[in-house]
CSV table of C-alpha atoms in Angstrom, one decimal:
chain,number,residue,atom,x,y,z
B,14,UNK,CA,-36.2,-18.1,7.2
B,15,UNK,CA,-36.2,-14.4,7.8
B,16,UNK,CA,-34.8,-12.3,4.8
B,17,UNK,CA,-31.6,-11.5,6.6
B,18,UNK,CA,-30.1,-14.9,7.1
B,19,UNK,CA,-31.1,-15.7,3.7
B,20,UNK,CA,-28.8,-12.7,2.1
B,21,UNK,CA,-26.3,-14.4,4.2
B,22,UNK,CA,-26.3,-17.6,2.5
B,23,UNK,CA,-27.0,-16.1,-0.6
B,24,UNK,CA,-23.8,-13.9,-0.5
B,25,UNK,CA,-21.0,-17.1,1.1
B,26,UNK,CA,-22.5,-18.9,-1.6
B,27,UNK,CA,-21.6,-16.8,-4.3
B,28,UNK,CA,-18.1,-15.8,-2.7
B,29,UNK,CA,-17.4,-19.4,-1.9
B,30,UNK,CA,-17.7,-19.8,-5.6
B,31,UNK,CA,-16.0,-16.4,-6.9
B,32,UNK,CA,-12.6,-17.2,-4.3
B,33,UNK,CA,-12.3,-20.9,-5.0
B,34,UNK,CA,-13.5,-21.3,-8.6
B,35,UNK,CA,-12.8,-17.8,-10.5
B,36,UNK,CA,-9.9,-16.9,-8.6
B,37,UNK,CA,-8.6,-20.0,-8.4
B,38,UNK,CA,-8.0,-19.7,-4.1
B,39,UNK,CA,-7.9,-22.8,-1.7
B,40,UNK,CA,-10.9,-23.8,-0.1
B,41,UNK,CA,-11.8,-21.9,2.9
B,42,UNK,CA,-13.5,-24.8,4.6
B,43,UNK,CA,-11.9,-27.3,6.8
B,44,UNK,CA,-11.2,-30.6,5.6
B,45,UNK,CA,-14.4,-29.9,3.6
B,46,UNK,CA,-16.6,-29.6,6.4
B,47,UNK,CA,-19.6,-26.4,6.2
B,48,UNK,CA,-18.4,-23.1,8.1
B,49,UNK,CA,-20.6,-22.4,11.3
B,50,UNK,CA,-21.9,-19.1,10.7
B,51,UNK,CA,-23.3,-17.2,13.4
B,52,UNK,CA,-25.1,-13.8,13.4
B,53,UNK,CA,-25.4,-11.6,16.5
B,54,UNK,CA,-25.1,-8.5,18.4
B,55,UNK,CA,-21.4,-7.3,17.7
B,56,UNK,CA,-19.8,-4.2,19.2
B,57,UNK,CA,-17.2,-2.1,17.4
B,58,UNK,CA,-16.9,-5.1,14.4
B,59,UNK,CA,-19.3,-5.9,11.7
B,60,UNK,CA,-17.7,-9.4,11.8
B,61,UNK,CA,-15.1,-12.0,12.7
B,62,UNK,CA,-13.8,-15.2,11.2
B,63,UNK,CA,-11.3,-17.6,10.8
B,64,UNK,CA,-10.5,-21.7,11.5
B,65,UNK,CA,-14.4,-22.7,9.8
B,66,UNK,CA,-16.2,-19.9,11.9
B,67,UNK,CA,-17.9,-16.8,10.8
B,68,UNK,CA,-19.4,-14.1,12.8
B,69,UNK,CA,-21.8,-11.5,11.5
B,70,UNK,CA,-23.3,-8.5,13.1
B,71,UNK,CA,-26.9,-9.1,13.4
B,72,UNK,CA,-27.9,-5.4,11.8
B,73,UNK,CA,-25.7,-4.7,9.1
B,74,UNK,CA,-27.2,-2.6,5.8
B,75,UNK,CA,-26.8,-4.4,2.5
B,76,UNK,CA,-23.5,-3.1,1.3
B,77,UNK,CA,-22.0,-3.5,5.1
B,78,UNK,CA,-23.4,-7.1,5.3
B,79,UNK,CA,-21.8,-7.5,1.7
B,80,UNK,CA,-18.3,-6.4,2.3
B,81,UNK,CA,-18.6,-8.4,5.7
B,82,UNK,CA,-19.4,-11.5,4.4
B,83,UNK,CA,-16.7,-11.1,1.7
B,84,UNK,CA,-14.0,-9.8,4.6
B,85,UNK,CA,-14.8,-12.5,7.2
B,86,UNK,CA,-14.8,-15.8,4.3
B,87,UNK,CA,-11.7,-14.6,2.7
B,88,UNK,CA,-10.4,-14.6,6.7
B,89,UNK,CA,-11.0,-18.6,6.5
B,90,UNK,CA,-9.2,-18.6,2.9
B,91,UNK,CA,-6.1,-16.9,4.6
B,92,UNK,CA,-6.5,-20.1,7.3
B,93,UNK,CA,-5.7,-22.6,4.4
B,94,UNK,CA,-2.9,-21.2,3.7
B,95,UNK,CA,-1.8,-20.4,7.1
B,96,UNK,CA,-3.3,-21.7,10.2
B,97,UNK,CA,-1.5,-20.4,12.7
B,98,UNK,CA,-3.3,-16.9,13.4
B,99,UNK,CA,-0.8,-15.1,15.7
B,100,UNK,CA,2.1,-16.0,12.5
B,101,UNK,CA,0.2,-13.4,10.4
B,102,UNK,CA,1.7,-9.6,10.2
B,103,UNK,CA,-1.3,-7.1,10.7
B,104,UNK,CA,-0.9,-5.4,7.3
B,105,UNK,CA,-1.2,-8.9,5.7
B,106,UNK,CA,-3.7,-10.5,7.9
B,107,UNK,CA,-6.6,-7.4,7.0
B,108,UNK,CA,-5.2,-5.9,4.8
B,109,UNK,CA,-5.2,-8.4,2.3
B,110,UNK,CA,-9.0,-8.9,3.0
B,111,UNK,CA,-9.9,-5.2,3.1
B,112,UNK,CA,-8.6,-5.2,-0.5
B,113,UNK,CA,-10.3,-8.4,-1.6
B,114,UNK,CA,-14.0,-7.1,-0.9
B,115,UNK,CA,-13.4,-4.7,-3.4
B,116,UNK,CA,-13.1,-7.0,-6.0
B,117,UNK,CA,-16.6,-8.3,-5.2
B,118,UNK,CA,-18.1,-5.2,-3.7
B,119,UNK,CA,-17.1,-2.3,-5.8
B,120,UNK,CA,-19.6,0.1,-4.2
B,121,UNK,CA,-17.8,0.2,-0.9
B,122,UNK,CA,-14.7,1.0,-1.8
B,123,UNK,CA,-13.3,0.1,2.1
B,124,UNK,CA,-9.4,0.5,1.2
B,125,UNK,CA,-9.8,4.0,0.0
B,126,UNK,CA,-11.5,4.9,3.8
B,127,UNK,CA,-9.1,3.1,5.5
B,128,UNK,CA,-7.1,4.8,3.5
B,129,UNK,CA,-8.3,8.3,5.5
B,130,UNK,CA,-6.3,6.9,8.6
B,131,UNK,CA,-3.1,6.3,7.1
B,132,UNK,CA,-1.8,8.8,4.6
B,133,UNK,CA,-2.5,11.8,7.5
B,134,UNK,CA,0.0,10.3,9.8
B,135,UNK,CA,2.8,8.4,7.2
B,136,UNK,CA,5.0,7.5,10.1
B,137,UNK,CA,3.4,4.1,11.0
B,138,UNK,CA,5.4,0.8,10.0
B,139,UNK,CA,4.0,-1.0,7.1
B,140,UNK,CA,3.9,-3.9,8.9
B,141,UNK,CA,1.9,-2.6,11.5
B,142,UNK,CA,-0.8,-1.2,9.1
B,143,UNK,CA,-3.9,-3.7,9.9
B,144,UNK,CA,-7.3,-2.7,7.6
B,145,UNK,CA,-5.3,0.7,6.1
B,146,UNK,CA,-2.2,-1.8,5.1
B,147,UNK,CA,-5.3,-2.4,2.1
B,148,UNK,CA,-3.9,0.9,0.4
B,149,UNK,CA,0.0,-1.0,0.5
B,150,UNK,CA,-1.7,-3.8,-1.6
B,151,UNK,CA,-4.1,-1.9,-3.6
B,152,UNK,CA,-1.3,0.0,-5.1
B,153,UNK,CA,1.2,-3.5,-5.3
B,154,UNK,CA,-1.8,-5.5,-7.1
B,155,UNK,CA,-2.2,-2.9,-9.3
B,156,UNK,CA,1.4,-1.6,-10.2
B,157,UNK,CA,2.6,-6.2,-10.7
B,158,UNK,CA,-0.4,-7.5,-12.1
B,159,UNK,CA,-0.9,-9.1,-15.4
B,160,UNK,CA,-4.4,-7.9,-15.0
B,161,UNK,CA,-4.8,-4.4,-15.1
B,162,UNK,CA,-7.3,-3.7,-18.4
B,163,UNK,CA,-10.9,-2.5,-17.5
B,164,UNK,CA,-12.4,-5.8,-18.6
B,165,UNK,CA,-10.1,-7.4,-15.6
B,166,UNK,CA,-12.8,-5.4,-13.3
B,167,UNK,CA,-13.3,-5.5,-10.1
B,168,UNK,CA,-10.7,-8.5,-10.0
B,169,UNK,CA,-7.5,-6.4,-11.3
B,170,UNK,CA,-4.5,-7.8,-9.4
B,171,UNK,CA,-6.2,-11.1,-8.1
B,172,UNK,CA,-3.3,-13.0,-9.2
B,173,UNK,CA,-0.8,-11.4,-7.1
B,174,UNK,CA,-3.4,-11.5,-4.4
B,175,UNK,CA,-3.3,-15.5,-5.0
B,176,UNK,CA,0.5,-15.8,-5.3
B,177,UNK,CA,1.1,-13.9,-2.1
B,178,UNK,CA,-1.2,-16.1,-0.4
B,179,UNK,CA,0.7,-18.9,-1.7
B,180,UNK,CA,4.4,-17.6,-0.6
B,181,UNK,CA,2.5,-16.4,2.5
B,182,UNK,CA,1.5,-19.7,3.5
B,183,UNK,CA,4.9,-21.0,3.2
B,184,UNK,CA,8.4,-20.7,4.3
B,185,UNK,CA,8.6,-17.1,3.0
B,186,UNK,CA,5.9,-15.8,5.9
B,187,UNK,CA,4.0,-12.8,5.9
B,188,UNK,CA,6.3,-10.3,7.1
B,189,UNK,CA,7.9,-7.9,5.1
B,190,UNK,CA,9.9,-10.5,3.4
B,191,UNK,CA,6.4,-11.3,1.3
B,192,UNK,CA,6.4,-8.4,-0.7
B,193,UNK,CA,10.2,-8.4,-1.2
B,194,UNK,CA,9.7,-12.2,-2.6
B,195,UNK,CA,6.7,-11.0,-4.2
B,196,UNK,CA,8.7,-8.4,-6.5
B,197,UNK,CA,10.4,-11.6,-8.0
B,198,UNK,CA,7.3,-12.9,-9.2
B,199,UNK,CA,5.7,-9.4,-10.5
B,200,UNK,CA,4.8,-9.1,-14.4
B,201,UNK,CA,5.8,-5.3,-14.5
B,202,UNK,CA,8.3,-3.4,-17.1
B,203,UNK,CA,10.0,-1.8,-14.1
B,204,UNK,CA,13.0,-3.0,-12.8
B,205,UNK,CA,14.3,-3.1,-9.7
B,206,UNK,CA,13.8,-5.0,-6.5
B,207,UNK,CA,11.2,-4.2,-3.8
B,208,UNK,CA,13.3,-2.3,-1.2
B,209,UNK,CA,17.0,-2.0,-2.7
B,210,UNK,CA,18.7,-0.5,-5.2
B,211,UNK,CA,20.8,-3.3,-7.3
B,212,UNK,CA,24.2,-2.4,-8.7
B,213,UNK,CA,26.4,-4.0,-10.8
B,214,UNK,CA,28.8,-6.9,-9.6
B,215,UNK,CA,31.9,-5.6,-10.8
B,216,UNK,CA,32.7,-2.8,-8.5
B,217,UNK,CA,29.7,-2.8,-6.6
B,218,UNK,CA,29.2,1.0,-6.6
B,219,UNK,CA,27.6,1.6,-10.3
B,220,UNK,CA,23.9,1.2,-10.5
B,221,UNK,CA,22.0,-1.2,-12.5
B,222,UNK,CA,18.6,0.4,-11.0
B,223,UNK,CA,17.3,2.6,-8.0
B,224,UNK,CA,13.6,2.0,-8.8
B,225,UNK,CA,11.8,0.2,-6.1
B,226,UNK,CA,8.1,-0.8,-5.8
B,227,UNK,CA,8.4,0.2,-2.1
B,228,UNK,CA,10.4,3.8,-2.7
B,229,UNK,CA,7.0,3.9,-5.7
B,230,UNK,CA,4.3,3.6,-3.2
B,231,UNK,CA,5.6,6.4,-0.4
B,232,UNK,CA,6.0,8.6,-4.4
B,233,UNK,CA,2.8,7.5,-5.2
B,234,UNK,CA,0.6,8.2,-2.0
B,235,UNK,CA,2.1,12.4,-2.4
B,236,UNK,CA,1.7,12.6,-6.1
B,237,UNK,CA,-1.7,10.8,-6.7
B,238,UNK,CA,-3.1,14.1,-5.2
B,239,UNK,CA,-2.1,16.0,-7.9
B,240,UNK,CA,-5.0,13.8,-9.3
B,241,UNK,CA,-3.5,15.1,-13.0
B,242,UNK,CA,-4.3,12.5,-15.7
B,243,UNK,CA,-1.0,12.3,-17.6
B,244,UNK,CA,1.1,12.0,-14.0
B,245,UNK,CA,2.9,8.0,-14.7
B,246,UNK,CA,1.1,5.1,-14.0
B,247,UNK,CA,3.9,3.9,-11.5
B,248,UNK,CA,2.1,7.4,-9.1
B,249,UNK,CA,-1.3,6.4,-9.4
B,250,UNK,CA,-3.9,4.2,-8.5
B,251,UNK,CA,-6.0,3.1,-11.2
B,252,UNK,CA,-9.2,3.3,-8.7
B,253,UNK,CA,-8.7,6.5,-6.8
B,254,UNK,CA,-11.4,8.3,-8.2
B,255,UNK,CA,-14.1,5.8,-7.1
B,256,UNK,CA,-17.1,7.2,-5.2
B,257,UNK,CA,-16.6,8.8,-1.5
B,258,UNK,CA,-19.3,10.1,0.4
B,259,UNK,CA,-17.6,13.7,-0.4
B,260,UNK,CA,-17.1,13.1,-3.5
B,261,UNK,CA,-13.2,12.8,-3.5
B,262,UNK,CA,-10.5,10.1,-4.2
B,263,UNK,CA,-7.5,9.3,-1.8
B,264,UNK,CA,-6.6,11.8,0.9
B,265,UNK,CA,-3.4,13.9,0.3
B,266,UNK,CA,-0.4,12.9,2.3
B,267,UNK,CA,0.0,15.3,5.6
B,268,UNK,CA,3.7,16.5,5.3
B,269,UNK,CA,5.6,16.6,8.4
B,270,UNK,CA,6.6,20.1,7.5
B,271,UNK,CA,6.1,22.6,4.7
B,272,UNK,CA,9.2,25.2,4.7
B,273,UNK,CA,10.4,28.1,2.8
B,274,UNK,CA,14.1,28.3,1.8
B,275,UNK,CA,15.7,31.7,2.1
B,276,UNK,CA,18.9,32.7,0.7
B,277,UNK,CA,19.8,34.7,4.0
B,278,UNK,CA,20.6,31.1,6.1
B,279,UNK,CA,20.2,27.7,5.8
B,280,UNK,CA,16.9,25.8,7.8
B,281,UNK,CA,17.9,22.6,9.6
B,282,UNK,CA,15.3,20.1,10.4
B,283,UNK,CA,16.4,17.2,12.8
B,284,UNK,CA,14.3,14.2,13.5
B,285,UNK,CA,14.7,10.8,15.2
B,286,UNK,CA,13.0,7.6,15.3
B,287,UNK,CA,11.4,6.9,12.3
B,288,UNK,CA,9.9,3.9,12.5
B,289,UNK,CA,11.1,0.6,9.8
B,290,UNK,CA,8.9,0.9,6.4
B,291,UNK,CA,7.8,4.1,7.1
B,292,UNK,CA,8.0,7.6,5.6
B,293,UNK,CA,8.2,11.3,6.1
B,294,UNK,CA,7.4,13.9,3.5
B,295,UNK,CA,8.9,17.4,3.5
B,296,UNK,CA,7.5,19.9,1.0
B,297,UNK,CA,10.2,22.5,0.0
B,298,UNK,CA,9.5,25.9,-1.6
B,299,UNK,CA,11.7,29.1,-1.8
B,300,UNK,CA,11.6,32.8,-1.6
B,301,UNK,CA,12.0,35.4,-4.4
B,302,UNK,CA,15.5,35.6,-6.1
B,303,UNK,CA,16.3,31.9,-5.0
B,304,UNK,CA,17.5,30.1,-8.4
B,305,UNK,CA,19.0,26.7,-6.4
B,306,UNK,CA,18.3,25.0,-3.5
B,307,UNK,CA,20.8,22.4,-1.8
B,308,UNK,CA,19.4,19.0,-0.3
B,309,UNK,CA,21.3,17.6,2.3
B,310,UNK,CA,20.4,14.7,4.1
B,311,UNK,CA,22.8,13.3,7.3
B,312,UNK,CA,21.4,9.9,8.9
B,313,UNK,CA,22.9,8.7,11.8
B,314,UNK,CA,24.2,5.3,12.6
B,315,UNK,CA,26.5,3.2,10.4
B,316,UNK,CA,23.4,0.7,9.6
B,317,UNK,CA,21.1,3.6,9.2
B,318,UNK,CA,19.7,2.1,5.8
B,319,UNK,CA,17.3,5.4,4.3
B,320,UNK,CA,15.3,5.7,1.0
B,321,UNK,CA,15.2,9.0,0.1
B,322,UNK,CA,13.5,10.7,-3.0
B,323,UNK,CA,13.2,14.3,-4.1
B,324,UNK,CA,10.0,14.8,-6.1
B,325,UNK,CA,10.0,17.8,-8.3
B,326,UNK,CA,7.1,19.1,-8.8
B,327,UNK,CA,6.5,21.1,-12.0
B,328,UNK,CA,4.5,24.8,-12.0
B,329,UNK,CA,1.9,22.7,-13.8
B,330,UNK,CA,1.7,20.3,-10.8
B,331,UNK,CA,3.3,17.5,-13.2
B,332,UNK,CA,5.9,15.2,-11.7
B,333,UNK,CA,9.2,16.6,-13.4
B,334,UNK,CA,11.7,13.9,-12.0
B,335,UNK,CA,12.6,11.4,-9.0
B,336,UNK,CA,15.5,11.9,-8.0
B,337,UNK,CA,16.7,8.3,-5.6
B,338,UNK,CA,19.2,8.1,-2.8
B,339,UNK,CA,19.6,4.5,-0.6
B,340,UNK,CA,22.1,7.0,1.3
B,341,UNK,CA,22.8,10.2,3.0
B,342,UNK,CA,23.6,12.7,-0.2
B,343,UNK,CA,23.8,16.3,-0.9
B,344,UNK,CA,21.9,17.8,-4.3
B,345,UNK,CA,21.3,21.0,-5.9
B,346,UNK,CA,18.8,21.7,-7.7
B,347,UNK,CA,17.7,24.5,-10.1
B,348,UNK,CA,14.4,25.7,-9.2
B,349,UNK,CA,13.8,27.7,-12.3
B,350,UNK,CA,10.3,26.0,-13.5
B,351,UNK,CA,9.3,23.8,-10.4
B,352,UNK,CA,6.9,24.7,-7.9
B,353,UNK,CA,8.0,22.5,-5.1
B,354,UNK,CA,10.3,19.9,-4.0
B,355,UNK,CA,8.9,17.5,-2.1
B,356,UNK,CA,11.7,15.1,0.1
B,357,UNK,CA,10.5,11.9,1.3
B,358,UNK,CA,12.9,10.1,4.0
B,359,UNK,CA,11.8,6.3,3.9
B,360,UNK,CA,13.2,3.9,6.4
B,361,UNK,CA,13.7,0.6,5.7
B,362,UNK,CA,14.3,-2.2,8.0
B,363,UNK,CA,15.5,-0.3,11.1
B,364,UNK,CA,14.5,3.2,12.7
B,365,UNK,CA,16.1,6.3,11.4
B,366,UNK,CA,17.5,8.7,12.9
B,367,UNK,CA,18.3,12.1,10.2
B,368,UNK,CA,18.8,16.1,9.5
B,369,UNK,CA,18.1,17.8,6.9
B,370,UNK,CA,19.9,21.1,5.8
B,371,UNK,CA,18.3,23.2,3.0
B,372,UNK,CA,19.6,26.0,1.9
């Protein structure tokens, strides 16, 4: 049996055993029956599975053939829960997998170079996401797990990774609405729901919260390049200083625009179409003698639904506060101290139109 094919059955074995037996996942094999596993030439894929079929790439290196093996198997767990292929959302369908082979191949690290073709360009729906949608659930795992210590290693977050396969394969789907039934479930000391801020039911206009895990992540993918130790857990992710071939953690978001405020006259920055569960960053800063600078954001539509945020960003590249709007809003802040603003315009389930007026 030549060497190769034997590392193949060495590795389903052991990640047959790892997904149904230490993390507790459904068997990946139909009605019981041993997958057909097939290795040959592949272009552009290292592998392909699903329905009791793998398909390997017949000249992968160890830690390719590794993370392949892991990627294409889990592909077959996702078919117990769900069958029906086409009912899967992209982000769900590989990014869920993307993120699994880290927890079996930590040398890898796939989900932080996927990672390198979504934080550059933040505008792409999180639906839509595919193999980078592994950075969405690498940060959701994380932030709702009840296993997050470093003896939980490499298998931190498994558990949500299980219970959104579960809700997945039900009623609930694998759209957007998995995460939002997901926040239900989440052992976390934030409050908050995934995408909305919840008031109180008397008048309906005082908040009870404006933390979401969703308005967390787009915070969390601009401030975990400040890459400073003591920023709050709820910006980071616990594994973004893992190994890269240069030697870095995550890429830094791309803003849309970096500007200057002036205290001669005001800048106005239109934009339209924002795509649903998708983000824009603006990083503010300000010219000598300028002790405020006023936010205003205008969206456009009566069922324009935003998530805005104002980072502010201390001289010592420290998070100083979020500031959270689910609405158009005008704010001014004192600058005295800070060394940037940073306003992130989220849409949520439809495409924004919005201006912004800073002066």
């Amino acid at each position: 049996v030549p060497t190769y094919i034997q590392k193949i059955g060495i590795w389903l074995e052991y990640l047959w055993a790892r997904y149904t037996e230490r993390y507790g996942l459904r068997d990946p094999r139909v009605n019981g029956a041993p997958l057909n596993v097939t290795v040959l030439h592949l272009v552009n894929a290292t592998g392909l599975g699903w329905y009791g079929e793998i398909f390997l790439d017949n000249g992968l290196s160890d830690v390719w053939l590794a993370s392949a093996c892991a990627h294409e198997l889990f592909h077959n767990v996702q078919h117990a829960y769900r069958p029906d292929l086409d009912s899967w959302s992209a982000y769900a369908l590989e990014g869920l997998p993307t993120l699994v082979e880290d927890s079996v191949n930590d040398d890898l690290n796939d989900w932080i170079d996927w990672a390198y073709a979504l934080l550059p360009t933040t505008d792409t729906s999180l639906p839509e996401l595919r193999y980078s949608g592994s950075l969405f659930w690498k940060y959701l795992t994380e932030q709702h797990s009840a296993r997050i210590t470093p003896a939980d290693e490499p298998a931190v977050g498994i558990d949500v990774v299980r219970k959104a396969l579960e809700l997945g394969g039900g009623p609930v789907g694998t759209g957007i609405e998995l995460p939002i039934e997901l926040r239900r479930y989440a052992r976390t000391p934030y409050y908050g729901d995934f995408n909305q801020f919840t008031y109180l039911p008397s008048r309906g206009t005082d908040l009870s919260s404006h933390e979401t895990t969703f308005g967390n992540w787009l915070a969390a993918n601009y401030l975990q390049c400040l890459r400073d130790p003591r920023t709050d857990r709820r910006f980071t992710y616990m594994e973004a200083s893992h190994r890269l071939p240069n030697g870095v953690g995550l890429p830094c978001v791309t803003p849309a625009a970096t500007l200057t405020v002036v205290p001669t006259a005001p800048l106005v920055v239109a934009s339209t179409g924002l795509s649903p569960w998708a983000a824009r960053y603006y990083v503010l800063h300000w010219a000598a003698g300028v002790e405020t600078v006023r936010v205003q954001l205008t969206v456009g539509g009566t069922l324009a639904r935003p998530l805005a945020q104002l980072l502010l960003i201390g001289q010592d590249k420290i998070v100083r506060d979020v500031v959270r709007f689910d609405k158009g809003f005008t704010k001014t802040i004192v600058v005295g101290g800070l060394d940037a603003i940073v306003v992130v315009v989220g849409a949520l389930d439809s495409s924004l139109d919005y201006s912004l007026r800073l002066e």
